[in-house]
Structure formats: C-alpha cells, structure tokens
C-alpha atoms as a PDB file:
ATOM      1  CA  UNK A   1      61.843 -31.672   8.822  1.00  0.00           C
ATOM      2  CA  UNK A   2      59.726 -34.598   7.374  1.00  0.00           C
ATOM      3  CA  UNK A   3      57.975 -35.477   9.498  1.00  0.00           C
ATOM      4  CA  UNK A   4      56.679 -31.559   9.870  1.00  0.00           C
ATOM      5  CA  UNK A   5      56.305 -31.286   6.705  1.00  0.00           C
ATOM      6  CA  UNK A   6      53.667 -34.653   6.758  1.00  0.00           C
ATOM      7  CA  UNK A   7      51.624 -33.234   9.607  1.00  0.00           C
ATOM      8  CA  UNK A   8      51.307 -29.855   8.033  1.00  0.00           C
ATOM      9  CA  UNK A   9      49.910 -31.429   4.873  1.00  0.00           C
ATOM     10  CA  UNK A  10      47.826 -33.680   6.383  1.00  0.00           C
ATOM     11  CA  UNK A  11      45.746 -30.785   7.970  1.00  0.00           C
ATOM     12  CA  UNK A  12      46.810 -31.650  11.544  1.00  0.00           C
ATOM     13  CA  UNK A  13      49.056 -28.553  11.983  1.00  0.00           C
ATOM     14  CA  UNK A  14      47.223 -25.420  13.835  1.00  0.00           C
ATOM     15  CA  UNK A  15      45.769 -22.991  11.161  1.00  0.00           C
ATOM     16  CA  UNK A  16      47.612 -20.117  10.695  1.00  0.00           C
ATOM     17  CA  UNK A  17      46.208 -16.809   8.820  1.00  0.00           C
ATOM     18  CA  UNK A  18      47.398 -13.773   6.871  1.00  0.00           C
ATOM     19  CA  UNK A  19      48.393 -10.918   9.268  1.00  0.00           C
ATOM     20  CA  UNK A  20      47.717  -8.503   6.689  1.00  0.00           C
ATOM     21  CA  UNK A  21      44.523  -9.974   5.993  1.00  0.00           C
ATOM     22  CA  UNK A  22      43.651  -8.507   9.636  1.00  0.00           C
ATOM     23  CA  UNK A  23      44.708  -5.291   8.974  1.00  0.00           C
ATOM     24  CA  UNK A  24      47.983  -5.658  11.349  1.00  0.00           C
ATOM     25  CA  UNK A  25      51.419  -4.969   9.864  1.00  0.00           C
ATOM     26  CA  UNK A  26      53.831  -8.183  10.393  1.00  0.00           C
ATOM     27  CA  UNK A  27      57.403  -8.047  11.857  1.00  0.00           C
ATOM     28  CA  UNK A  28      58.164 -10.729   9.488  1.00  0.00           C
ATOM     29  CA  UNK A  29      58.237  -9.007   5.457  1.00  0.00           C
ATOM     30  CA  UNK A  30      57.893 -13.014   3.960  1.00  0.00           C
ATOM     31  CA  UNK A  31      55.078 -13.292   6.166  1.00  0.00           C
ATOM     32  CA  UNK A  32      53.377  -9.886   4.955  1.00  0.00           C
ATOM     33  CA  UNK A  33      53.984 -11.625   0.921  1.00  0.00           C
ATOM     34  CA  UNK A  34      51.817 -14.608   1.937  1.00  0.00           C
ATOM     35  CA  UNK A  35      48.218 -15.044   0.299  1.00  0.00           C
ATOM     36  CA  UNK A  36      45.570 -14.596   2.835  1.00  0.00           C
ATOM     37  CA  UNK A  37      44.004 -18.229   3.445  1.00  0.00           C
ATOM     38  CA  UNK A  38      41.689 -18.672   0.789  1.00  0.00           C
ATOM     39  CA  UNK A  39      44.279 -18.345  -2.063  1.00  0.00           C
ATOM     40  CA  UNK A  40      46.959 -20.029   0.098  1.00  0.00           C
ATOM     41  CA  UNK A  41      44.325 -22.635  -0.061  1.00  0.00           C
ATOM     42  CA  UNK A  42      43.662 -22.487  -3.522  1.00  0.00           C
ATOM     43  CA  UNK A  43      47.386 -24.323  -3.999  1.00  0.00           C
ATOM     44  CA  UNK A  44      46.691 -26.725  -0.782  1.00  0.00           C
ATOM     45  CA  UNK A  45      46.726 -25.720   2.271  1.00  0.00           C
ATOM     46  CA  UNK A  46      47.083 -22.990   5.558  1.00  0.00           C
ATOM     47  CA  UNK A  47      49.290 -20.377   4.871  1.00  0.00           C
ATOM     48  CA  UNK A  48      51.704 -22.166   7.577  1.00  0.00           C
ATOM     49  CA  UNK A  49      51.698 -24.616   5.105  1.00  0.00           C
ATOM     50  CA  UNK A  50      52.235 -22.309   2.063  1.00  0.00           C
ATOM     51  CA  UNK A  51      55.418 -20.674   3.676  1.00  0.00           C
ATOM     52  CA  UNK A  52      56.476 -24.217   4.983  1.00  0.00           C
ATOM     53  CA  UNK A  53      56.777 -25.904   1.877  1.00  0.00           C
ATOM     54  CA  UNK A  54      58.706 -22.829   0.105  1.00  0.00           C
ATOM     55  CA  UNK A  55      61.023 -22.866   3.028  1.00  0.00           C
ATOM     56  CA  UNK A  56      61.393 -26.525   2.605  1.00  0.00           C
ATOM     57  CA  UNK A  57      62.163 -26.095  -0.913  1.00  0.00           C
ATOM     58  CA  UNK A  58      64.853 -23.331  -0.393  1.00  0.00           C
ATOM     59  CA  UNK A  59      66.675 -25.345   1.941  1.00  0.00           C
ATOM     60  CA  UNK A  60      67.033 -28.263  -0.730  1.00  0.00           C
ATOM     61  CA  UNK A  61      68.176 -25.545  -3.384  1.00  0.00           C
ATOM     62  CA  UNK A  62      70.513 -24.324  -0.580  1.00  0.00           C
ATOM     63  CA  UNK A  63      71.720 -27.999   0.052  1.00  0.00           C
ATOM     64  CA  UNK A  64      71.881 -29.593  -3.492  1.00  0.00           C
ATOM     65  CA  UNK A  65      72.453 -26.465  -5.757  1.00  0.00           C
ATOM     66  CA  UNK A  66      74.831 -24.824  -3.280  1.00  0.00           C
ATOM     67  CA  UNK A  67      72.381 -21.634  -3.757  1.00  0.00           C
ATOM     68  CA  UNK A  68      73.882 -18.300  -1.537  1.00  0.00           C
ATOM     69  CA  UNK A  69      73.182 -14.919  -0.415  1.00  0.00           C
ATOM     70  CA  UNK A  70      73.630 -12.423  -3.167  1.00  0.00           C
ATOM     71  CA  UNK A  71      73.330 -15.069  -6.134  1.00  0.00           C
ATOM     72  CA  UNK A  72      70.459 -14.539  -9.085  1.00  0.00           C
ATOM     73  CA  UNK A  73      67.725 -17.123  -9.634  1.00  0.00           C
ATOM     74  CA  UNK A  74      65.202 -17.080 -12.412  1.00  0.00           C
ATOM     75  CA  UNK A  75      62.173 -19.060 -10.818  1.00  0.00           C
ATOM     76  CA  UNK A  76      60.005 -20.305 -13.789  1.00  0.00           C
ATOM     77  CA  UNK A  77      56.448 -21.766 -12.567  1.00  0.00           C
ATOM     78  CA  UNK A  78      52.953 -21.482 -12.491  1.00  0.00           C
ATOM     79  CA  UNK A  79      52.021 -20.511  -9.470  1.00  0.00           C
ATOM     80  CA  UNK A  80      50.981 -18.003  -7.112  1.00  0.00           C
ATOM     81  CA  UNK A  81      54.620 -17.567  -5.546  1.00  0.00           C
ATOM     82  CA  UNK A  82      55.509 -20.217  -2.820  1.00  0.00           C
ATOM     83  CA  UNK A  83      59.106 -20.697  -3.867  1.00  0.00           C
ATOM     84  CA  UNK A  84      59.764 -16.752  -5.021  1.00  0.00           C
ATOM     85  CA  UNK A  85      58.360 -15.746  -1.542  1.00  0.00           C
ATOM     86  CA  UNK A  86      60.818 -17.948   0.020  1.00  0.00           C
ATOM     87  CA  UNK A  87      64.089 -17.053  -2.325  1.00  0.00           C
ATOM     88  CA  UNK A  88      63.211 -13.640  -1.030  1.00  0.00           C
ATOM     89  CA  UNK A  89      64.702 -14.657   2.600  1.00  0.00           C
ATOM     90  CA  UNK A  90      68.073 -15.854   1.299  1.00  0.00           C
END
C-alpha cells in the first residue's frame, strides 16, 4: 500500500481522468464524485491519485478508529472532498 501510494505521488503512476468529464456515465458512483483533472490537480495530483489517497485514508480510519458501515462521521476540512468522497464507499 506504500509503496503505491509513493509512485502515485511521485507522478510515475499512469494518468487517469474524470469519466464524467468525457461525457460517459461511470459504473463506479465515487468515481463519478471525483474532480475532473485540473481541480484534482489543484490539491496534487491525477485523479487516480485524488481517490487513492482518500481510500488510503479511510482504510486507516477503518483500522485505528474502528470506523463501520452505518456509523456517522462529521469530516471537518478545507478541501475540495478527498476524504468525504471516500467515507461515501463505507
């Protein structure tokens, strides 16, 4: 999981871009909530690394917080929604 997570913000992961942003509906509903690239970009990064590092996130509140299916979160931040966008899968 590291060691993805150090290639994909180093820049040496493959691109990835914003379904919607092409006009096609996704199969995935987190992937239709990412920004298209140039706001995912705004925060650092592809939008593969955008919804990698809220994943990443949600499994450490998963792992350390004990965080579950049907429990309330209040996510406080400045932001443009990394961490809310992942919650959403849980």
């Amino acid at each position: 999981m590291l060691e993805k997570l150090s290639r994909l913000l180093s820049g040496r992961a493959r691109e990835s871009s914003n379904p919607l942003a092409k006009g096609v509906a996704p199969e995935d509903p987190v992937a239709a909530m990412i920004p298209e690239h140039s706001i995912a970009a705004y925060v650092g990064g592809t939008a593969e690394q955008f919804r990698f590092v809220g994943e990443f996130n949600l499994q450490r509140m998963v792992e350390f917080a004990r965080l579950s299916p049907g429990e309330r979160v209040l996510e406080i931040g400045c932001g443009i929604g990394r961490i809310a966008i992942a919650l959403t899968s849980i």
